[in-house]
Short mmCIF file of C-alpha atoms in Angstrom, two decimals:
data_model
loop_
_atom_site.label_atom_id
_atom_site.label_comp_id
_atom_site.label_asym_id
_atom_site.label_seq_id
_atom_site.Cartn_x
_atom_site.Cartn_y
_atom_site.Cartn_z
CA MET A 1 -69.30 -108.26 -117.14
CA TYR A 2 -71.98 -105.88 -116.42
CA HIS A 3 -74.91 -107.74 -117.64
CA THR A 4 -73.30 -111.00 -115.67
CA LEU A 5 -73.24 -108.91 -112.31
CA LEU A 6 -76.78 -107.61 -113.03
CA ASN A 7 -77.99 -111.44 -113.16
CA SER A 8 -76.11 -112.58 -110.15
CA PRO A 9 -77.11 -112.61 -106.47
CA VAL A 10 -75.59 -109.21 -106.07
CA GLY A 11 -77.73 -107.86 -108.94
CA ALA A 12 -79.66 -105.20 -107.09
CA GLU A 13 -76.70 -103.81 -105.51
CA THR A 14 -74.81 -103.68 -109.05
CA GLN A 15 -77.59 -101.66 -110.26
CA MET A 16 -77.51 -99.07 -107.37
CA LEU A 17 -73.56 -98.72 -107.49
CA LEU A 18 -72.42 -98.83 -111.27
CA PRO A 19 -73.45 -96.49 -114.01
CA THR A 20 -75.28 -98.01 -116.85
CA VAL A 21 -73.48 -98.64 -120.08
CA GLU A 22 -75.21 -95.80 -121.68
CA THR A 23 -73.80 -93.57 -118.92
CA MET A 24 -70.36 -94.92 -119.61
CA VAL A 25 -70.71 -94.15 -123.45
CA GLY A 26 -71.35 -90.44 -122.45
CA VAL A 27 -68.22 -90.59 -119.66
CA LEU A 28 -66.00 -91.67 -122.62
CA TYR A 29 -66.92 -88.83 -124.87
CA PHE A 30 -67.16 -85.95 -122.12
CA GLY A 31 -64.04 -87.43 -120.57
CA LEU A 32 -62.33 -86.75 -123.73
CA PHE A 33 -63.73 -83.07 -123.64
CA ALA A 34 -62.41 -82.69 -120.16
CA ILE A 35 -58.95 -84.25 -120.98
CA SER A 36 -58.64 -81.83 -123.77
CA PHE A 37 -59.54 -78.93 -121.32
CA ASP A 38 -56.93 -80.19 -118.89
CA PHE A 39 -54.30 -80.00 -121.77
CA ILE A 40 -54.39 -76.28 -121.95
CA SER A 41 -55.57 -75.30 -118.39
CA GLY A 42 -53.62 -78.02 -116.53
CA TYR A 43 -50.46 -77.86 -118.31
CA THR A 44 -50.34 -74.06 -119.07
CA GLY A 45 -52.18 -72.64 -115.88
CA TYR A 46 -54.49 -70.80 -118.50
CA LEU A 47 -58.02 -71.64 -117.62
CA SER A 48 -60.09 -71.70 -120.77
CA PHE A 49 -63.69 -70.97 -119.69
CA GLY A 50 -64.68 -70.99 -123.45
CA HIS A 51 -63.68 -74.38 -124.17
CA ALA A 52 -67.39 -75.57 -125.06
CA VAL A 53 -67.09 -73.34 -128.33
CA PHE A 54 -64.59 -76.15 -129.65
CA TYR A 55 -66.96 -79.15 -128.29
CA GLY A 56 -70.02 -77.61 -129.99
CA THR A 57 -68.13 -76.92 -133.05
CA GLY A 58 -67.26 -80.64 -133.40
CA ALA A 59 -70.85 -81.63 -132.69
CA TYR A 60 -72.66 -79.36 -135.13
CA THR A 61 -70.29 -80.05 -137.78
CA VAL A 62 -70.72 -83.63 -137.65
CA ILE A 63 -74.60 -83.00 -138.06
CA LEU A 64 -74.34 -80.47 -140.62
CA ILE A 65 -72.27 -82.84 -142.64
CA ALA A 66 -74.67 -85.66 -142.13
CA ASN A 67 -77.48 -83.37 -143.22
CA GLY A 68 -75.60 -82.20 -146.37
CA LYS A 69 -75.45 -78.56 -145.23
CA LEU A 70 -71.68 -78.34 -145.28
CA PRO A 71 -70.21 -77.24 -148.66
CA LEU A 72 -68.41 -79.99 -150.59
CA LEU A 73 -68.91 -82.59 -147.86
CA GLY A 74 -72.25 -84.70 -148.45
CA PRO A 75 -74.26 -86.88 -146.06
CA GLY A 76 -72.03 -90.07 -147.25
CA THR A 77 -68.93 -88.55 -145.77
CA PRO A 78 -67.07 -91.23 -143.44
CA PHE A 79 -67.70 -90.39 -139.82
CA MET A 80 -64.07 -90.27 -139.25
CA LEU A 81 -63.45 -87.68 -141.84
CA SER A 82 -66.16 -85.68 -140.24
CA LEU A 83 -64.58 -85.86 -136.89
CA LEU A 84 -61.31 -84.91 -138.65
CA VAL A 85 -63.07 -81.79 -140.26
CA GLY A 86 -64.61 -80.80 -137.15
CA GLY A 87 -61.32 -80.94 -135.39
CA LEU A 88 -59.62 -78.65 -138.07
CA ILE A 89 -62.40 -76.10 -138.05
CA ALA A 90 -62.08 -75.85 -134.27
CA VAL A 91 -58.23 -75.36 -134.57
CA VAL A 92 -58.93 -72.51 -136.83
CA LEU A 93 -61.52 -71.00 -134.29
CA ALA A 94 -58.94 -71.54 -131.59
CA MET A 95 -56.07 -69.74 -133.23
CA LEU A 96 -58.61 -66.71 -133.87
CA VAL A 97 -59.75 -66.79 -130.31
CA GLY A 98 -56.12 -67.62 -128.94
CA LEU A 99 -54.73 -64.48 -130.71
CA VAL A 100 -56.69 -62.06 -128.92
CA SER A 101 -57.12 -64.05 -125.57
CA PHE A 102 -53.18 -64.90 -124.96
CA ARG A 103 -52.46 -61.18 -124.81
CA LEU A 104 -54.13 -61.50 -121.38
CA SER A 105 -53.50 -63.74 -118.49
CA GLY A 106 -55.20 -64.83 -115.39
CA VAL A 107 -58.64 -64.33 -114.49
CA TYR A 108 -58.77 -61.73 -117.71
CA PHE A 109 -57.82 -64.75 -119.90
CA ALA A 110 -60.51 -66.83 -118.20
CA MET A 111 -63.10 -64.03 -118.81
CA ILE A 112 -62.33 -63.14 -122.25
CA THR A 113 -62.71 -66.88 -123.32
CA LEU A 114 -65.97 -67.07 -121.72
CA GLY A 115 -66.93 -63.82 -123.39
CA PHE A 116 -66.03 -65.65 -126.88
CA ALA A 117 -68.21 -68.65 -125.70
CA GLN A 118 -71.18 -66.67 -125.00
CA VAL A 119 -70.85 -64.79 -128.39
CA PHE A 120 -70.90 -68.12 -130.17
CA TYR A 121 -73.63 -69.48 -127.87
CA VAL A 122 -76.06 -66.68 -128.71
CA PHE A 123 -74.94 -66.79 -132.52
CA VAL A 124 -75.92 -70.52 -132.74
CA ARG A 125 -79.04 -70.03 -130.80
CA GLY A 126 -80.25 -67.69 -133.51
CA TRP A 127 -78.61 -69.45 -136.74
CA ASP A 128 -81.66 -70.97 -138.44
CA TYR A 129 -79.31 -72.57 -141.12
CA VAL A 130 -78.47 -75.20 -138.72
CA ALA A 131 -81.85 -76.27 -137.78
CA THR A 132 -85.68 -75.05 -138.21
CA ASN A 133 -85.30 -74.26 -134.55
CA PRO A 134 -82.16 -73.20 -133.67
CA ARG A 135 -82.76 -72.94 -130.13
CA ASP A 136 -83.33 -76.71 -129.81
CA GLY A 137 -80.49 -77.44 -132.10
CA PRO A 138 -79.98 -79.70 -135.09
CA ALA A 139 -80.68 -83.40 -135.45
CA VAL A 140 -79.39 -85.94 -137.85
CA GLY A 141 -82.04 -86.05 -140.84
CA PRO A 142 -83.25 -88.88 -142.97
CA SER A 143 -80.40 -88.13 -145.33
CA HIS A 144 -78.26 -90.09 -143.04
CA ALA A 145 -80.64 -92.75 -141.52
CA GLU A 146 -77.99 -95.15 -140.78
CA GLY A 147 -75.58 -94.99 -137.72
CA PHE A 148 -72.22 -93.35 -137.90
CA GLN A 149 -69.41 -95.81 -138.48
CA ILE A 150 -65.99 -95.65 -136.51
CA GLY A 151 -63.37 -97.69 -138.12
CA VAL A 152 -61.49 -97.65 -141.28
CA PRO A 153 -63.34 -95.49 -143.65
CA GLY A 154 -64.69 -97.36 -146.79
CA ILE A 155 -63.87 -100.76 -145.19
CA ASP A 156 -67.41 -102.03 -143.81
CA GLN A 157 -65.82 -105.19 -142.39
CA LEU A 158 -63.25 -103.04 -140.25
CA SER A 159 -65.89 -100.57 -139.11
CA LEU A 160 -68.97 -100.49 -136.69
CA SER A 161 -71.97 -98.24 -136.31
CA ILE A 162 -72.75 -96.55 -133.02
CA GLY A 163 -75.73 -95.18 -131.63
CA VAL A 164 -78.46 -96.48 -128.96
CA LEU A 165 -80.89 -97.46 -131.73
CA THR A 166 -78.56 -97.35 -134.88
CA GLY A 167 -75.66 -99.04 -133.42
CA ASP A 168 -74.60 -102.54 -134.84
CA GLU A 169 -75.19 -105.61 -132.77
CA VAL A 170 -71.97 -108.06 -132.50
CA ALA A 171 -71.93 -111.67 -131.64
CA LEU A 172 -69.07 -112.48 -129.40
CA LEU A 173 -68.16 -115.70 -127.51
CA GLY A 174 -71.76 -117.01 -127.42
CA SER A 175 -73.17 -113.41 -126.27
CA THR A 176 -74.53 -110.61 -128.06
CA LEU A 177 -73.27 -107.02 -127.63
CA SER A 178 -75.89 -104.24 -128.11
CA GLY A 179 -75.79 -101.27 -130.05
CA THR A 180 -74.71 -99.28 -126.97
CA GLU A 181 -72.31 -101.80 -125.80
CA VAL A 182 -70.68 -101.66 -129.45
CA SER A 183 -70.67 -98.03 -129.00
CA TYR A 184 -69.04 -98.11 -125.71
CA TYR A 185 -66.03 -99.75 -127.33
CA MET A 186 -65.85 -97.97 -130.41
CA ILE A 187 -65.85 -94.79 -128.90
CA GLY A 188 -63.49 -95.80 -126.36
CA LEU A 189 -61.09 -96.67 -129.05
CA VAL A 190 -61.18 -93.26 -130.42
CA VAL A 191 -60.92 -91.85 -126.94
CA LEU A 192 -57.72 -93.93 -126.10
CA ALA A 193 -56.14 -93.01 -129.35
CA CYS A 194 -56.67 -89.15 -128.42
CA TYR A 195 -55.51 -89.86 -125.03
CA PHE A 196 -52.04 -91.54 -126.16
CA ALA A 197 -51.76 -88.47 -128.79
CA MET A 198 -52.08 -85.88 -126.26
CA GLN A 199 -49.76 -87.78 -123.76
CA ARG A 200 -47.15 -88.16 -126.46
CA ILE A 201 -47.31 -84.24 -127.01
CA ILE A 202 -47.07 -83.63 -123.41
CA HIS A 203 -43.81 -85.79 -123.06
CA SER A 204 -42.19 -84.10 -125.74
CA PRO A 205 -40.11 -80.89 -125.84
CA PHE A 206 -43.41 -79.00 -126.75
CA GLY A 207 -44.90 -80.30 -123.83
CA ARG A 208 -41.93 -79.46 -121.41
CA VAL A 209 -42.37 -75.86 -122.43
CA LEU A 210 -46.11 -76.08 -121.45
CA ILE A 211 -45.20 -77.06 -117.99
CA ALA A 212 -42.48 -74.39 -117.78
CA ILE A 213 -45.04 -71.91 -118.55
CA ARG A 214 -47.19 -72.98 -116.00
CA GLU A 215 -44.59 -73.25 -113.21
CA ASN A 216 -42.82 -69.83 -114.16
CA GLU A 217 -43.75 -68.09 -117.67
CA GLU A 218 -41.22 -64.99 -117.09
CA ARG A 219 -38.41 -67.49 -116.57
CA ALA A 220 -39.61 -69.30 -119.95
CA ILE A 221 -39.28 -66.17 -121.65
CA ALA A 222 -36.08 -65.21 -120.23
CA ILE A 223 -34.47 -68.43 -121.56
CA GLY A 224 -35.69 -67.82 -125.02
CA TYR A 225 -39.05 -69.40 -125.71
CA ASN A 226 -41.84 -67.67 -127.45
CA THR A 227 -44.45 -68.31 -124.96
CA TYR A 228 -47.03 -66.67 -126.89
CA LEU A 229 -46.68 -69.17 -129.91
CA TYR A 230 -46.30 -72.39 -127.44
CA LYS A 231 -49.62 -71.28 -125.86
CA LEU A 232 -51.30 -70.82 -129.06
CA GLY A 233 -50.38 -73.98 -130.46
CA ALA A 234 -51.46 -75.66 -127.09
CA PHE A 235 -54.81 -74.06 -127.40
CA ALA A 236 -55.09 -75.21 -131.18
CA VAL A 237 -54.16 -79.02 -130.15
CA SER A 238 -56.89 -78.68 -127.25
CA GLY A 239 -59.50 -77.31 -129.23
CA PHE A 240 -58.99 -79.90 -131.95
CA PHE A 241 -59.48 -82.77 -129.29
CA ALA A 242 -62.42 -81.08 -127.80
CA ALA A 243 -64.07 -80.78 -131.19
CA VAL A 244 -63.42 -84.69 -131.72
CA ALA A 245 -65.09 -85.26 -128.29
CA GLY A 246 -68.04 -83.07 -129.53
CA GLY A 247 -68.45 -85.07 -132.68
CA LEU A 248 -68.46 -88.50 -130.72
CA PHE A 249 -71.23 -87.00 -128.62
CA ALA A 250 -73.25 -86.11 -131.90
CA GLY A 251 -72.48 -89.13 -133.65
CA PHE A 252 -73.59 -91.39 -130.56
CA LYS A 253 -76.71 -88.85 -129.91
CA ARG A 254 -77.76 -88.14 -133.54
CA SER A 255 -78.74 -84.29 -132.12
CA ALA A 256 -76.99 -81.41 -130.15
CA SER A 257 -78.37 -78.25 -128.62
CA PRO A 258 -76.82 -75.16 -127.64
CA GLU A 259 -77.32 -75.83 -124.13
CA ASN A 260 -75.59 -79.34 -124.12
CA SER A 261 -72.75 -78.13 -126.59
CA PHE A 262 -71.97 -74.45 -126.56
CA TYR A 263 -73.02 -73.52 -123.24
CA PHE A 264 -70.35 -72.35 -120.77
CA LEU A 265 -71.76 -74.67 -117.85
CA VAL A 266 -70.45 -77.60 -120.37
CA THR A 267 -67.08 -76.11 -119.74
CA GLY A 268 -67.97 -75.83 -116.09
CA ASP A 269 -68.53 -79.66 -116.03
CA ALA A 270 -65.10 -80.13 -117.54
CA LEU A 271 -63.52 -78.13 -114.95
CA LEU A 272 -65.35 -79.95 -112.23
CA ALA A 273 -64.09 -83.18 -113.78
CA SER A 274 -60.47 -81.74 -113.74
CA ILE A 275 -60.42 -80.62 -110.43
CA ILE A 276 -62.00 -84.05 -108.98
CA GLY A 277 -59.70 -86.07 -111.09
CA GLY A 278 -56.70 -84.07 -110.72
CA PHE A 279 -55.36 -80.82 -112.70
CA GLY A 280 -52.24 -81.36 -114.98
CA THR A 281 -52.83 -85.33 -114.99
CA LEU A 282 -54.92 -85.74 -118.29
CA ALA A 283 -56.12 -89.16 -117.51
CA GLY A 284 -57.46 -87.78 -114.05
CA SER A 285 -60.08 -85.92 -116.01
CA LEU A 286 -61.80 -88.94 -117.16
CA TYR A 287 -61.85 -90.38 -113.70
CA GLY A 288 -63.09 -87.34 -112.32
CA HIS A 289 -66.05 -87.10 -114.71
CA LEU A 290 -66.87 -91.05 -114.23
CA PHE A 291 -66.70 -90.38 -110.28
CA ASP A 292 -69.02 -87.20 -111.08
CA GLU A 293 -71.43 -89.35 -112.99
CA THR A 294 -71.40 -92.40 -110.58
CA VAL A 295 -72.44 -90.14 -107.91
CA ARG A 296 -75.28 -88.27 -109.80
CA GLU A 297 -76.77 -91.71 -111.07
CA PHE A 298 -76.32 -92.97 -107.37
CA LEU A 299 -78.46 -90.18 -106.20
CA SER A 300 -80.48 -89.91 -109.11
CA LYS A 301 -84.44 -89.24 -109.02
CA ALA A 302 -86.90 -91.63 -108.86
CA GLY A 303 -87.69 -93.39 -112.06
CA GLN A 304 -84.40 -92.74 -113.47
CA GLY A 305 -83.12 -95.84 -113.33
CA GLY A 306 -80.67 -97.49 -110.68
CA GLY A 307 -79.49 -95.64 -107.58
CA LEU A 308 -79.87 -95.59 -104.05
CA LEU A 309 -83.31 -94.38 -103.85
CA PRO A 310 -84.98 -97.14 -105.75
CA TYR A 311 -82.87 -99.85 -104.12
CA LEU A 312 -83.94 -98.27 -100.51
CA ARG A 313 -87.60 -98.61 -101.57
CA ALA A 314 -87.30 -102.21 -102.93
CA LEU A 315 -85.21 -103.29 -99.69
CA LEU A 316 -87.62 -101.74 -97.09
CA GLY A 317 -90.66 -102.52 -98.72
CA GLN A 318 -94.14 -100.50 -98.80
CA GLU A 319 -94.95 -101.27 -94.96
CA THR A 320 -91.80 -99.98 -93.82
CA LEU A 321 -91.76 -97.00 -95.93
CA ASP A 322 -95.48 -96.08 -94.55
CA ALA A 323 -94.13 -96.13 -91.02
CA THR A 324 -94.24 -92.92 -89.04
CA LEU A 325 -91.04 -91.52 -87.78
CA VAL A 326 -91.68 -88.37 -86.06
CA GLY A 327 -95.07 -86.72 -86.57
CA ASP A 328 -96.50 -86.90 -90.08
CA THR A 329 -93.05 -87.70 -91.41
CA THR A 330 -92.95 -91.22 -92.62
CA ILE A 331 -89.72 -93.17 -93.35
CA GLY A 332 -90.36 -93.11 -97.14
CA GLY A 333 -90.89 -89.40 -96.81
CA LEU A 334 -87.89 -88.94 -95.09
CA ILE A 335 -86.05 -90.57 -97.74
CA ASP A 336 -87.56 -88.70 -100.51
CA LEU A 337 -86.73 -85.55 -98.89
CA LEU A 338 -83.01 -86.28 -98.48
CA LEU A 339 -82.53 -88.18 -101.88
CA ASN A 340 -84.96 -87.67 -104.35
CA GLY A 341 -83.70 -84.69 -106.93
CA HIS A 342 -80.77 -83.51 -104.70
CA ALA A 343 -77.94 -84.99 -106.49
CA SER A 344 -76.49 -81.96 -107.68
CA LEU A 345 -76.43 -80.71 -104.03
CA TYR A 346 -74.38 -83.38 -102.89
CA VAL A 347 -72.26 -83.44 -106.18
CA GLY A 348 -71.57 -79.53 -105.13
CA LEU A 349 -70.66 -80.74 -101.55
CA VAL A 350 -68.14 -83.36 -102.99
CA PHE A 351 -66.66 -80.66 -105.18
CA VAL A 352 -66.21 -78.17 -102.18
CA LEU A 353 -64.64 -81.19 -100.21
CA PHE A 354 -62.37 -82.09 -103.02
CA VAL A 355 -61.19 -78.45 -103.25
CA LEU A 356 -60.65 -78.29 -99.28
CA TYR A 357 -59.33 -81.58 -98.34
CA VAL A 358 -58.07 -83.23 -102.10
CA PRO A 359 -56.40 -80.46 -103.93
CA ASP A 360 -54.47 -82.71 -106.07
CA GLY A 361 -57.44 -84.69 -107.08
CA LEU A 362 -58.10 -88.40 -107.47
CA LEU A 363 -55.14 -89.12 -109.57
CA GLY A 364 -52.90 -86.55 -108.48
CA THR A 365 -52.94 -87.67 -104.72
CA LEU A 366 -52.82 -91.18 -105.79
CA ARG A 367 -49.64 -90.56 -107.60
CA ALA A 368 -48.29 -88.49 -104.91
CA ARG A 369 -48.68 -91.66 -102.44
CA ILE A 370 -46.94 -93.95 -104.89
CA GLY A 371 -44.24 -91.71 -105.92
CA GLY A 372 -44.98 -91.04 -109.62
CA THR A 373 -47.15 -92.41 -112.46
CA PHE A 374 -48.37 -95.89 -112.56
CA ALA A 375 -46.03 -96.51 -115.62
CA GLU A 376 -43.00 -95.36 -113.61
CA ALA A 377 -44.05 -96.42 -109.84
CA LEU A 378 -45.33 -99.87 -110.73
CA PRO A 379 -42.36 -101.72 -112.00
CA GLU A 380 -40.35 -100.30 -108.92
CA LYS A 381 -42.80 -101.69 -106.69
CA LEU A 382 -43.02 -105.18 -108.15
CA TRP A 383 -39.43 -105.63 -108.92
CA GLY A 384 -37.51 -103.06 -107.13
CA ASP A 385 -34.84 -100.62 -108.26
CA SER A 386 -32.93 -102.65 -110.91
CA GLU A 387 -29.81 -100.42 -110.78
#
């Protein structure tokens, strides 16, 4: 569909408005991380500022296994098993961090999880076992030259490799899907399965207790729930899926660094996605990150692909761009001043506007308008109340 639109008469507008397929792959795996962040923060009210620890754990576990640096697991370990191992290690870490952190609440909980994240970040930056230069982070070595496969372990016919250069190409309906496009669909399948799993947990009795904790923890304690254990369990579940997201990131990129995995600003991006998409909605975090990435790519720097800047340059032409506007300022200079390299500035402004005027986020506001989730409200809108 994307390539069809690119080759259509509105190809330039498509390239300007829509993110690339590679960007969309990133939206999927990081969106899963943001969903896992929303699982604990949006449904219990406890902001985990150290969530990047679990994302980084998943990413580093996949690479260490591929490089044969994790005991008992060689480079030939199936990728799906590596994701599971990364998730289980994250569960153990979440339990250890949570045992201490959930004795606190509010801003103190946020600060202690942030403190744990910084401890892990500094440790990983100096851990020379993971890479020759740990500050740059590990990369998948020659012991695992082929792409990581998503599918049924051990059955090649039911598995496809992911990665920009290592991904499988698939012929489908007269066209060929590139490695990046195949990665988009295969990673999307894992993200979808994880999302449904978290949805199922949220709609279980366990999930209802989490919501009760968010609404009024004292009342939940008063009616007999051990909220400490429930919060600890939710933290472990959230850490597991955050690690799966990190593993998908490492599987697609084939490398990771402390800055793009363990750093606290990685959690900040998840927080941004959750606020834009809607806290306590799960899927909203994915839409929030998609919105964030779309705005960033739309306002990307010159030479970084599609977006408004190259579109305006191509549309106006050099003669118009060189035309003087005021004094020595040309039209091209003014466009550069306003657009080139200022994506973060505009994203920050959008974030402020969302906090002020759309506090429920994109999905939260939409659900409020239609009177419930799509699954609940859409049948009623289409066929009316059958009772």
